[in-house]
PDB file of C-alpha atoms and ligand atoms in Angstrom:
ATOM      1  CA  MET G1246     145.689 156.932 180.608  1.00  0.00           C
ATOM      2  CA  ARG G1247     143.357 154.017 179.833  1.00  0.00           C
ATOM      3  CA  LEU G1248     139.664 153.938 180.692  1.00  0.00           C
ATOM      4  CA  ASN G1249     140.143 151.389 183.459  1.00  0.00           C
ATOM      5  CA  ASP G1250     142.588 153.713 185.204  1.00  0.00           C
ATOM      6  CA  TRP G1251     140.037 156.514 185.036  1.00  0.00           C
ATOM      7  CA  LYS G1252     137.556 154.225 186.725  1.00  0.00           C
ATOM      8  CA  ILE G1253     139.846 153.940 189.738  1.00  0.00           C
ATOM      9  CA  ILE G1254     140.517 157.582 190.401  1.00  0.00           C
ATOM     10  CA  ASN G1255     138.441 160.735 190.310  1.00  0.00           C
ATOM     11  CA  LEU G1256     139.175 162.767 187.244  1.00  0.00           C
ATOM     12  CA  PRO G1257     140.282 166.372 187.532  1.00  0.00           C
ATOM     13  CA  LYS G1258     137.629 169.095 187.102  1.00  0.00           C
ATOM     14  CA  ASN G1259     135.191 167.171 189.310  1.00  0.00           C
ATOM     15  CA  ILE G1260     134.268 164.585 186.716  1.00  0.00           C
ATOM     16  CA  LYS G1261     133.616 161.211 188.256  1.00  0.00           C
ATOM     17  CA  LEU G1262     133.309 158.105 186.112  1.00  0.00           C
ATOM     18  CA  ALA G1263     131.430 155.120 187.538  1.00  0.00           C
ATOM     19  CA  ARG G1264     133.519 151.964 187.877  1.00  0.00           C
ATOM     20  CA  THR G1265     130.547 149.946 186.621  1.00  0.00           C
ATOM     21  CA  ALA G1266     130.118 152.029 183.445  1.00  0.00           C
ATOM     22  CA  GLY G1267     130.130 150.002 180.236  1.00  0.00           C
ATOM     23  CA  PHE G1268     129.896 146.350 179.214  1.00  0.00           C
ATOM     24  CA  CYS G1269     128.548 143.893 181.791  1.00  0.00           C
ATOM     25  CA  TYR G1270     130.000 140.391 181.859  1.00  0.00           C
ATOM     26  CA  GLY G1271     127.071 138.955 179.840  1.00  0.00           C
ATOM     27  CA  VAL G1272     127.580 141.420 176.995  1.00  0.00           C
ATOM     28  CA  LYS G1273     131.378 141.124 177.112  1.00  0.00           C
ATOM     29  CA  ARG G1274     131.109 137.347 176.928  1.00  0.00           C
ATOM     30  CA  ALA G1275     128.704 137.514 173.953  1.00  0.00           C
ATOM     31  CA  VAL G1276     130.797 140.025 171.978  1.00  0.00           C
ATOM     32  CA  GLU G1277     134.155 138.343 172.637  1.00  0.00           C
ATOM     33  CA  THR G1278     132.859 134.829 171.926  1.00  0.00           C
ATOM     34  CA  THR G1279     131.213 135.915 168.668  1.00  0.00           C
ATOM     35  CA  LYS G1280     134.401 137.574 167.406  1.00  0.00           C
ATOM     36  CA  LYS G1281     136.495 134.563 168.419  1.00  0.00           C
ATOM     37  CA  LEU G1282     134.059 132.253 166.675  1.00  0.00           C
ATOM     38  CA  LYS G1283     134.597 134.035 163.359  1.00  0.00           C
ATOM     39  CA  SER G1284     138.367 134.212 163.734  1.00  0.00           C
ATOM     40  CA  GLU G1285     138.465 130.461 164.437  1.00  0.00           C
ATOM     41  CA  ASN G1286     136.094 129.700 161.540  1.00  0.00           C
ATOM     42  CA  PRO G1287     137.186 132.153 158.834  1.00  0.00           C
ATOM     43  CA  ASN G1288     135.634 130.095 156.057  1.00  0.00           C
ATOM     44  CA  LYS G1289     132.257 129.671 157.681  1.00  0.00           C
ATOM     45  CA  ASN G1290     129.419 132.164 157.694  1.00  0.00           C
ATOM     46  CA  VAL G1291     128.567 133.414 161.162  1.00  0.00           C
ATOM     47  CA  CYS G1292     125.424 135.371 161.968  1.00  0.00           C
ATOM     48  CA  VAL G1293     123.698 136.765 165.038  1.00  0.00           C
ATOM     49  CA  LEU G1294     119.930 136.461 165.395  1.00  0.00           C
ATOM     50  CA  GLY G1295     118.863 140.014 166.260  1.00  0.00           C
ATOM     51  CA  GLU G1296     121.277 142.752 167.354  1.00  0.00           C
ATOM     52  CA  LEU G1297     123.965 141.262 169.593  1.00  0.00           C
ATOM     53  CA  ILE G1298     123.883 144.444 171.650  1.00  0.00           C
ATOM     54  CA  HIS G1299     122.119 147.777 171.229  1.00  0.00           C
ATOM     55  CA  ASN G1300     125.096 149.619 169.846  1.00  0.00           C
ATOM     56  CA  GLN G1301     125.506 150.461 166.190  1.00  0.00           C
ATOM     57  CA  ASN G1302     129.314 150.797 166.420  1.00  0.00           C
ATOM     58  CA  VAL G1303     129.606 147.244 167.673  1.00  0.00           C
ATOM     59  CA  ILE G1304     127.132 145.956 165.071  1.00  0.00           C
ATOM     60  CA  GLN G1305     129.195 147.659 162.329  1.00  0.00           C
ATOM     61  CA  GLU G1306     132.428 146.285 163.760  1.00  0.00           C
ATOM     62  CA  LEU G1307     130.948 142.764 163.626  1.00  0.00           C
ATOM     63  CA  GLU G1308     129.767 143.390 160.069  1.00  0.00           C
ATOM     64  CA  CYS G1309     133.349 144.396 159.101  1.00  0.00           C
ATOM     65  CA  LEU G1310     134.603 141.128 160.579  1.00  0.00           C
ATOM     66  CA  GLY G1311     132.096 139.294 158.371  1.00  0.00           C
ATOM     67  CA  ILE G1312     129.541 138.584 161.111  1.00  0.00           C
ATOM     68  CA  LYS G1313     126.044 139.344 159.863  1.00  0.00           C
ATOM     69  CA  THR G1314     123.232 140.594 162.072  1.00  0.00           C
ATOM     70  CA  ILE G1315     119.951 139.182 160.825  1.00  0.00           C
ATOM     71  CA  ASP G1316     116.380 139.912 161.771  1.00  0.00           C
ATOM     72  CA  ASP G1317     115.044 137.706 164.610  1.00  0.00           C
ATOM     73  CA  ASN G1318     112.517 136.076 162.285  1.00  0.00           C
ATOM     74  CA  SER G1319     114.529 135.821 159.069  1.00  0.00           C
ATOM     75  CA  PHE G1320     115.389 132.165 159.418  1.00  0.00           C
ATOM     76  CA  ASP G1321     116.011 131.822 155.679  1.00  0.00           C
ATOM     77  CA  ASP G1322     119.030 134.111 156.037  1.00  0.00           C
ATOM     78  CA  VAL G1323     120.641 132.142 158.888  1.00  0.00           C
ATOM     79  CA  SER G1324     124.287 131.180 158.282  1.00  0.00           C
ATOM     80  CA  ASP G1325     126.093 127.911 159.128  1.00  0.00           C
ATOM     81  CA  ILE G1326     126.829 129.177 162.616  1.00  0.00           C
ATOM     82  CA  CYS G1327     124.144 131.137 164.421  1.00  0.00           C
ATOM     83  CA  VAL G1328     124.706 133.067 167.645  1.00  0.00           C
ATOM     84  CA  ILE G1329     121.848 133.515 170.112  1.00  0.00           C
ATOM     85  CA  ARG G1330     122.355 136.850 171.851  1.00  0.00           C
ATOM     86  CA  SER G1331     122.481 137.453 175.619  1.00  0.00           C
ATOM     87  CA  HIS G1332     118.711 138.178 175.741  1.00  0.00           C
ATOM     88  CA  GLY G1333     117.994 134.525 174.976  1.00  0.00           C
ATOM     89  CA  ALA G1334     115.455 133.104 172.537  1.00  0.00           C
ATOM     90  CA  SER G1335     112.241 131.099 172.546  1.00  0.00           C
ATOM     91  CA  PRO G1336     112.254 127.272 172.300  1.00  0.00           C
ATOM     92  CA  HIS G1337     110.630 127.675 168.868  1.00  0.00           C
ATOM     93  CA  VAL G1338     113.729 129.515 167.584  1.00  0.00           C
ATOM     94  CA  PHE G1339     116.027 126.723 168.778  1.00  0.00           C
ATOM     95  CA  GLU G1340     113.737 124.115 167.166  1.00  0.00           C
ATOM     96  CA  ILE G1341     113.833 125.899 163.796  1.00  0.00           C
ATOM     97  CA  LEU G1342     117.631 126.263 163.877  1.00  0.00           C
ATOM     98  CA  ILE G1343     118.052 122.585 164.778  1.00  0.00           C
ATOM     99  CA  SER G1344     115.677 121.547 161.973  1.00  0.00           C
ATOM    100  CA  LYS G1345     117.851 123.562 159.564  1.00  0.00           C
ATOM    101  CA  ASN G1346     121.005 121.818 160.842  1.00  0.00           C
ATOM    102  CA  LYS G1347     122.564 125.058 161.968  1.00  0.00           C
ATOM    103  CA  GLN G1348     125.308 125.171 164.549  1.00  0.00           C
ATOM    104  CA  ILE G1349     123.876 127.130 167.480  1.00  0.00           C
ATOM    105  CA  VAL G1350     126.121 129.107 169.790  1.00  0.00           C
ATOM    106  CA  ASP G1351     123.927 130.019 172.718  1.00  0.00           C
ATOM    107  CA  MET G1352     125.150 133.244 174.322  1.00  0.00           C
ATOM    108  CA  THR G1353     122.081 133.671 176.533  1.00  0.00           C
ATOM    109  CA  CYS G1354     123.412 135.375 179.655  1.00  0.00           C
ATOM    110  CA  PRO G1355     123.452 132.997 182.649  1.00  0.00           C
ATOM    111  CA  ASP G1356     121.443 135.592 184.587  1.00  0.00           C
ATOM    112  CA  VAL G1357     118.758 135.605 181.896  1.00  0.00           C
ATOM    113  CA  LYS G1358     118.708 131.796 182.011  1.00  0.00           C
ATOM    114  CA  LYS G1359     118.009 132.058 185.751  1.00  0.00           C
ATOM    115  CA  VAL G1360     114.903 134.173 185.074  1.00  0.00           C
ATOM    116  CA  GLN G1361     113.708 131.662 182.479  1.00  0.00           C
ATOM    117  CA  LYS G1362     114.196 128.846 185.004  1.00  0.00           C
ATOM    118  CA  LYS G1363     112.312 130.705 187.740  1.00  0.00           C
ATOM    119  CA  ALA G1364     109.459 131.479 185.334  1.00  0.00           C
ATOM    120  CA  ILE G1365     109.236 127.811 184.303  1.00  0.00           C
ATOM    121  CA  GLU G1366     109.389 126.700 187.951  1.00  0.00           C
ATOM    122  CA  LEU G1367     106.451 128.990 188.801  1.00  0.00           C
ATOM    123  CA  VAL G1368     104.181 127.854 185.973  1.00  0.00           C
ATOM    124  CA  LYS G1369     105.013 124.197 186.638  1.00  0.00           C
ATOM    125  CA  LYS G1370     103.840 124.697 190.206  1.00  0.00           C
ATOM    126  CA  GLY G1371     100.546 126.158 188.989  1.00  0.00           C
ATOM    127  CA  PHE G1372     101.266 129.839 189.584  1.00  0.00           C
ATOM    128  CA  LEU G1373      99.823 132.364 187.177  1.00  0.00           C
ATOM    129  CA  LEU G1374     102.927 134.088 185.834  1.00  0.00           C
ATOM    130  CA  LEU G1375     103.408 137.833 185.843  1.00  0.00           C
ATOM    131  CA  ILE G1376     106.539 139.089 184.068  1.00  0.00           C
ATOM    132  CA  LEU G1377     107.614 142.649 184.806  1.00  0.00           C
ATOM    133  CA  GLY G1378     109.161 144.293 181.769  1.00  0.00           C
ATOM    134  CA  LYS G1379     108.276 145.622 178.337  1.00  0.00           C
ATOM    135  CA  SER G1380     106.329 143.090 176.282  1.00  0.00           C
ATOM    136  CA  TYR G1381     108.366 143.830 173.133  1.00  0.00           C
ATOM    137  CA  HIS G1382     111.764 143.431 174.826  1.00  0.00           C
ATOM    138  CA  PRO G1383     113.525 140.354 173.362  1.00  0.00           C
ATOM    139  CA  GLU G1384     114.477 139.064 176.805  1.00  0.00           C
ATOM    140  CA  VAL G1385     110.841 139.286 177.968  1.00  0.00           C
ATOM    141  CA  ILE G1386     109.593 137.595 174.782  1.00  0.00           C
ATOM    142  CA  ALA G1387     112.025 134.723 175.391  1.00  0.00           C
ATOM    143  CA  ILE G1388     111.133 134.371 179.105  1.00  0.00           C
ATOM    144  CA  LYS G1389     107.448 134.264 178.239  1.00  0.00           C
ATOM    145  CA  ALA G1390     107.910 131.762 175.402  1.00  0.00           C
ATOM    146  CA  ASN G1391     110.014 129.447 177.574  1.00  0.00           C
ATOM    147  CA  ALA G1392     107.427 129.503 180.375  1.00  0.00           C
ATOM    148  CA  GLN G1393     104.518 129.114 177.958  1.00  0.00           C
ATOM    149  CA  LYS G1394     105.598 125.559 177.181  1.00  0.00           C
ATOM    150  CA  TYR G1395     104.606 124.554 180.717  1.00  0.00           C
ATOM    151  CA  SER G1396     101.797 126.974 181.479  1.00  0.00           C
ATOM    152  CA  HIS G1397      98.857 124.489 181.228  1.00  0.00           C
ATOM    153  CA  ASN G1398      96.915 126.956 179.069  1.00  0.00           C
ATOM    154  CA  ASN G1399      97.106 129.655 181.728  1.00  0.00           C
ATOM    155  CA  GLU G1400      97.631 133.106 180.324  1.00  0.00           C
ATOM    156  CA  ILE G1401     101.013 134.721 181.071  1.00  0.00           C
ATOM    157  CA  PHE G1402     100.883 138.436 181.787  1.00  0.00           C
ATOM    158  CA  VAL G1403     103.537 141.043 181.031  1.00  0.00           C
ATOM    159  CA  ILE G1404     103.287 144.492 182.556  1.00  0.00           C
ATOM    160  CA  SER G1405     105.700 147.413 182.512  1.00  0.00           C
ATOM    161  CA  ASN G1406     103.884 149.886 184.768  1.00  0.00           C
ATOM    162  CA  MET G1407     101.203 150.120 187.430  1.00  0.00           C
ATOM    163  CA  ASP G1408      98.466 151.173 185.000  1.00  0.00           C
ATOM    164  CA  GLU G1409      98.932 147.954 183.076  1.00  0.00           C
ATOM    165  CA  LEU G1410      98.761 146.017 186.332  1.00  0.00           C
ATOM    166  CA  LYS G1411      95.479 147.720 187.295  1.00  0.00           C
ATOM    167  CA  GLU G1412      94.008 146.746 183.920  1.00  0.00           C
ATOM    168  CA  ILE G1413      94.473 143.027 184.684  1.00  0.00           C
ATOM    169  CA  GLU G1414      93.473 143.177 188.352  1.00  0.00           C
ATOM    170  CA  ASP G1415      90.183 141.308 187.781  1.00  0.00           C
ATOM    171  CA  LYS G1416      91.948 138.475 185.981  1.00  0.00           C
ATOM    172  CA  ILE G1417      94.575 138.271 188.726  1.00  0.00           C
ATOM    173  CA  LYS G1418      91.943 138.132 191.473  1.00  0.00           C
ATOM    174  CA  LYS G1419      90.501 134.983 189.918  1.00  0.00           C
ATOM    175  CA  HIS G1420      93.735 133.099 190.665  1.00  0.00           C
ATOM    176  CA  LYS G1421      94.900 132.082 194.102  1.00  0.00           C
ATOM    177  CA  LYS G1422      98.533 131.654 193.150  1.00  0.00           C
ATOM    178  CA  ILE G1423     100.501 134.423 191.435  1.00  0.00           C
ATOM    179  CA  GLY G1424     104.213 134.208 190.617  1.00  0.00           C
ATOM    180  CA  VAL G1425     106.309 137.237 189.695  1.00  0.00           C
ATOM    181  CA  VAL G1426     109.657 137.574 187.912  1.00  0.00           C
ATOM    182  CA  ILE G1427     111.243 140.739 186.570  1.00  0.00           C
ATOM    183  CA  GLN G1428     113.363 141.395 183.479  1.00  0.00           C
ATOM    184  CA  THR G1429     117.050 141.541 184.463  1.00  0.00           C
ATOM    185  CA  THR G1430     117.593 145.255 183.780  1.00  0.00           C
ATOM    186  CA  GLN G1431     114.304 146.626 185.104  1.00  0.00           C
ATOM    187  CA  LYS G1432     113.902 149.040 187.995  1.00  0.00           C
ATOM    188  CA  LEU G1433     113.502 147.721 191.544  1.00  0.00           C
ATOM    189  CA  GLU G1434     110.779 150.326 192.048  1.00  0.00           C
ATOM    190  CA  LEU G1435     108.516 148.472 189.594  1.00  0.00           C
ATOM    191  CA  LEU G1436     108.953 145.236 191.537  1.00  0.00           C
ATOM    192  CA  ALA G1437     108.346 146.922 194.902  1.00  0.00           C
ATOM    193  CA  ASN G1438     105.203 148.725 193.680  1.00  0.00           C
ATOM    194  CA  THR G1439     103.853 145.551 192.090  1.00  0.00           C
ATOM    195  CA  VAL G1440     104.369 143.517 195.262  1.00  0.00           C
ATOM    196  CA  ASN G1441     102.700 146.207 197.405  1.00  0.00           C
ATOM    197  CA  TYR G1442      99.746 146.225 195.048  1.00  0.00           C
ATOM    198  CA  LEU G1443      99.389 142.442 194.932  1.00  0.00           C
ATOM    199  CA  ILE G1444      99.785 141.612 198.633  1.00  0.00           C
ATOM    200  CA  PRO G1445      96.234 142.658 199.612  1.00  0.00           C
ATOM    201  CA  ILE G1446      94.569 140.903 196.651  1.00  0.00           C
ATOM    202  CA  VAL G1447      96.563 137.667 196.229  1.00  0.00           C
ATOM    203  CA  LYS G1448      96.468 134.735 198.626  1.00  0.00           C
ATOM    204  CA  ASP G1449      99.610 132.920 197.544  1.00  0.00           C
ATOM    205  CA  LEU G1450     102.195 135.300 196.116  1.00  0.00           C
ATOM    206  CA  ARG G1451     105.659 134.076 195.079  1.00  0.00           C
ATOM    207  CA  VAL G1452     108.147 136.742 194.006  1.00  0.00           C
ATOM    208  CA  PHE G1453     111.629 136.386 192.571  1.00  0.00           C
ATOM    209  CA  ASN G1454     113.775 139.465 192.289  1.00  0.00           C
ATOM    210  CA  THR G1455     115.515 138.527 189.054  1.00  0.00           C
ATOM    211  CA  ILE G1456     117.148 141.885 188.360  1.00  0.00           C
ATOM    212  CA  CYS G1457     120.726 140.810 187.627  1.00  0.00           C
ATOM    213  CA  PRO G1458     123.543 141.640 190.089  1.00  0.00           C
ATOM    214  CA  SER G1459     125.397 143.614 187.428  1.00  0.00           C
ATOM    215  CA  THR G1460     122.380 145.913 186.909  1.00  0.00           C
ATOM    216  CA  THR G1461     121.902 146.319 190.665  1.00  0.00           C
ATOM    217  CA  ARG G1462     125.559 147.290 191.147  1.00  0.00           C
ATOM    218  CA  ARG G1463     125.466 149.704 188.198  1.00  0.00           C
ATOM    219  CA  GLN G1464     122.248 151.383 189.388  1.00  0.00           C
ATOM    220  CA  ASN G1465     123.422 151.630 193.030  1.00  0.00           C
ATOM    221  CA  GLU G1466     126.777 153.095 192.129  1.00  0.00           C
ATOM    222  CA  ALA G1467     125.201 155.603 189.738  1.00  0.00           C
ATOM    223  CA  LYS G1468     122.695 156.658 192.421  1.00  0.00           C
ATOM    224  CA  ASN G1469     125.528 157.253 194.908  1.00  0.00           C
ATOM    225  CA  ILE G1470     127.471 159.364 192.406  1.00  0.00           C
ATOM    226  CA  ALA G1471     124.293 161.253 191.440  1.00  0.00           C
ATOM    227  CA  ARG G1472     123.701 162.278 195.077  1.00  0.00           C
ATOM    228  CA  GLU G1473     127.022 164.143 195.013  1.00  0.00           C
ATOM    229  CA  SER G1474     126.709 165.539 191.481  1.00  0.00           C
ATOM    230  CA  ASP G1475     125.037 168.550 189.898  1.00  0.00           C
ATOM    231  CA  LEU G1476     124.803 166.688 186.633  1.00  0.00           C
ATOM    232  CA  MET G1477     124.801 163.034 185.591  1.00  0.00           C
ATOM    233  CA  ILE G1478     125.648 161.982 182.060  1.00  0.00           C
ATOM    234  CA  VAL G1479     124.400 158.562 180.995  1.00  0.00           C
ATOM    235  CA  VAL G1480     126.085 157.204 177.865  1.00  0.00           C
ATOM    236  CA  GLY G1481     124.461 154.560 175.716  1.00  0.00           C
ATOM    237  CA  SER G1482     121.912 153.742 173.073  1.00  0.00           C
ATOM    238  CA  LYS G1483     118.404 155.130 173.489  1.00  0.00           C
ATOM    239  CA  LYS G1484     117.191 151.723 172.296  1.00  0.00           C
ATOM    240  CA  SER G1485     118.893 150.041 175.248  1.00  0.00           C
ATOM    241  CA  ALA G1486     116.477 149.242 178.079  1.00  0.00           C
ATOM    242  CA  ASN G1487     119.116 149.155 180.817  1.00  0.00           C
ATOM    243  CA  THR G1488     120.595 152.525 179.755  1.00  0.00           C
ATOM    244  CA  THR G1489     117.169 154.156 179.587  1.00  0.00           C
ATOM    245  CA  HIS G1490     116.244 152.796 183.036  1.00  0.00           C
ATOM    246  CA  LEU G1491     119.515 154.121 184.424  1.00  0.00           C
ATOM    247  CA  ALA G1492     118.752 157.614 183.124  1.00  0.00           C
ATOM    248  CA  GLU G1493     115.182 157.449 184.472  1.00  0.00           C
ATOM    249  CA  ILE G1494     116.415 156.472 187.948  1.00  0.00           C
ATOM    250  CA  LEU G1495     119.017 159.252 188.042  1.00  0.00           C
ATOM    251  CA  LYS G1496     116.568 161.927 186.876  1.00  0.00           C
ATOM    252  CA  ASP G1497     114.805 161.585 190.233  1.00  0.00           C
ATOM    253  CA  ILE G1498     118.067 162.432 192.021  1.00  0.00           C
ATOM    254  CA  THR G1499     119.795 165.131 189.978  1.00  0.00           C
ATOM    255  CA  ASN G1500     119.947 166.770 186.531  1.00  0.00           C
ATOM    256  CA  THR G1501     120.538 163.949 184.082  1.00  0.00           C
ATOM    257  CA  ILE G1502     121.221 163.807 180.368  1.00  0.00           C
ATOM    258  CA  HIS G1503     121.232 160.669 178.247  1.00  0.00           C
ATOM    259  CA  ILE G1504     123.528 160.775 175.228  1.00  0.00           C
ATOM    260  CA  GLU G1505     124.625 158.192 172.693  1.00  0.00           C
ATOM    261  CA  SER G1506     127.985 159.768 171.838  1.00  0.00           C
ATOM    262  CA  GLU G1507     130.254 162.739 172.588  1.00  0.00           C
ATOM    263  CA  ASP G1508     128.722 164.660 169.640  1.00  0.00           C
ATOM    264  CA  GLU G1509     125.570 165.276 171.658  1.00  0.00           C
ATOM    265  CA  LEU G1510     127.425 167.053 174.473  1.00  0.00           C
ATOM    266  CA  SER G1511     127.346 170.340 172.567  1.00  0.00           C
ATOM    267  CA  LEU G1512     123.559 170.370 172.905  1.00  0.00           C
ATOM    268  CA  TYR G1513     124.029 170.659 176.678  1.00  0.00           C
ATOM    269  CA  LYS G1514     126.920 173.164 176.759  1.00  0.00           C
ATOM    270  CA  ASP G1515     125.309 175.520 179.260  1.00  0.00           C
ATOM    271  CA  ILE G1516     124.289 172.967 181.823  1.00  0.00           C
ATOM    272  CA  ILE G1517     127.716 171.289 181.585  1.00  0.00           C
ATOM    273  CA  ARG G1518     129.558 174.596 182.078  1.00  0.00           C
ATOM    274  CA  ASN G1519     127.341 175.496 185.029  1.00  0.00           C
ATOM    275  CA  SER G1520     127.837 172.159 186.787  1.00  0.00           C
ATOM    276  CA  LEU G1521     130.605 171.841 189.319  1.00  0.00           C
ATOM    277  CA  ASN G1522     130.440 168.101 189.926  1.00  0.00           C
ATOM    278  CA  ILE G1523     129.657 165.873 186.990  1.00  0.00           C
ATOM    279  CA  GLY G1524     129.079 162.122 187.185  1.00  0.00           C
ATOM    280  CA  VAL G1525     129.349 159.830 184.180  1.00  0.00           C
ATOM    281  CA  THR G1526     127.968 156.335 183.845  1.00  0.00           C
ATOM    282  CA  ALA G1527     127.025 154.113 180.919  1.00  0.00           C
ATOM    283  CA  GLY G1528     124.756 151.227 180.045  1.00  0.00           C
ATOM    284  CA  ALA G1529     125.748 147.575 179.754  1.00  0.00           C
ATOM    285  CA  SER G1530     125.994 147.823 175.961  1.00  0.00           C
ATOM    286  CA  THR G1531     128.225 150.904 175.769  1.00  0.00           C
ATOM    287  CA  PRO G1532     131.787 150.157 174.598  1.00  0.00           C
ATOM    288  CA  ASP G1533     134.704 151.681 176.531  1.00  0.00           C
ATOM    289  CA  ASN G1534     135.929 153.685 173.536  1.00  0.00           C
ATOM    290  CA  ILE G1535     132.647 155.648 173.413  1.00  0.00           C
ATOM    291  CA  ILE G1536     132.826 156.424 177.150  1.00  0.00           C
ATOM    292  CA  GLU G1537     136.444 157.446 176.667  1.00  0.00           C
ATOM    293  CA  LYS G1538     135.501 159.901 173.900  1.00  0.00           C
ATOM    294  CA  VAL G1539     132.764 161.428 176.080  1.00  0.00           C
ATOM    295  CA  ILE G1540     135.247 161.972 178.933  1.00  0.00           C
ATOM    296  CA  LEU G1541     137.814 163.550 176.603  1.00  0.00           C
ATOM    297  CA  GLU G1542     135.198 165.879 175.126  1.00  0.00           C
ATOM    298  CA  LEU G1543     133.880 166.787 178.587  1.00  0.00           C
ATOM    299  CA  LYS G1544     137.333 167.818 179.720  1.00  0.00           C
ATOM    300  CA  LYS G1545     137.309 170.510 177.017  1.00  0.00           C
ATOM    301  CA  TYR G1546     134.434 172.281 178.771  1.00  0.00           C
TER     302      TYR G1546
HETATM  303  S1  SF4 H 812     122.616 143.155 181.972  1.00  0.00           S
HETATM  304 FE1  SF4 H 812     122.717 141.441 183.416  1.00  0.00          FE
HETATM  305  S2  SF4 H 812     121.409 139.878 182.518  1.00  0.00           S
HETATM  306 FE2  SF4 H 812     121.824 141.344 180.901  1.00  0.00          FE
HETATM  307  S3  SF4 H 812     123.586 140.519 179.824  1.00  0.00           S
HETATM  308 FE3  SF4 H 812     124.374 141.903 181.391  1.00  0.00          FE
HETATM  309  S4  SF4 H 812     124.794 140.597 183.179  1.00  0.00           S
HETATM  310 FE4  SF4 H 812     123.467 139.466 181.803  1.00  0.00          FE
END
């Protein structure tokens, strides 16, 4: 039976796999286009600026196909064809690649582009921009850099929790207009708490919920499964923001473990054996074959 069939029915032994587990359309599009690009240009060097997705198996697979992953700032190593990953990139990166006459294949996810547009729209209208997300996340860096071009010297703030918001409260109070966007795979809770906090202290507050529909569907489905499960297993890289958020959300509902591959299941033998209903979901950068291996291993328990 293939993974997609498993997604339609409940597995025996009370194991339920989320239909939304695995690659989102933005990641699928980036991976498939990059592979196709190399197969259509076998004699040209193709590289990806930064990891295409947070999954070492996929990075190795690309490497085997002759597609190099290079560090975000190593412009000297850029090949003839350079892929911009789904997280997007700053205008500065595009300028450098153009100046080096590189062919750019922009795989920025359309949903990430929407956040960049909203952020630009806010700063153009004179709003002080607040981006919700981790400051080191490549998508956040790119959103900030794109908005910065139009920010009229206004500072752009990035916060990932309420403590960080409290630290900048005085600066925020000095501005009448505050605009908020959120990184596409963040938690809705962060947006809701931020808005509640800002309403009493900001006169003109403009908020865009820019969490992408794919993330919303994945989180909602996982929450529903978690409510009926004794244990949730989240599969995906610990470096992946969307996978980590998924595990954090589910921990508030039921016992949850976050694993990168089936090998880690043995560490949780007891809890798996003692759980009657087990739910499985996976992050947007987890390939189907890894989810498949986890399910097969789970069935042995
Ligand atoms: S998680 Fe959402 S924004 Fe990110 S690549 Fe997937 S669809 Fe696009």
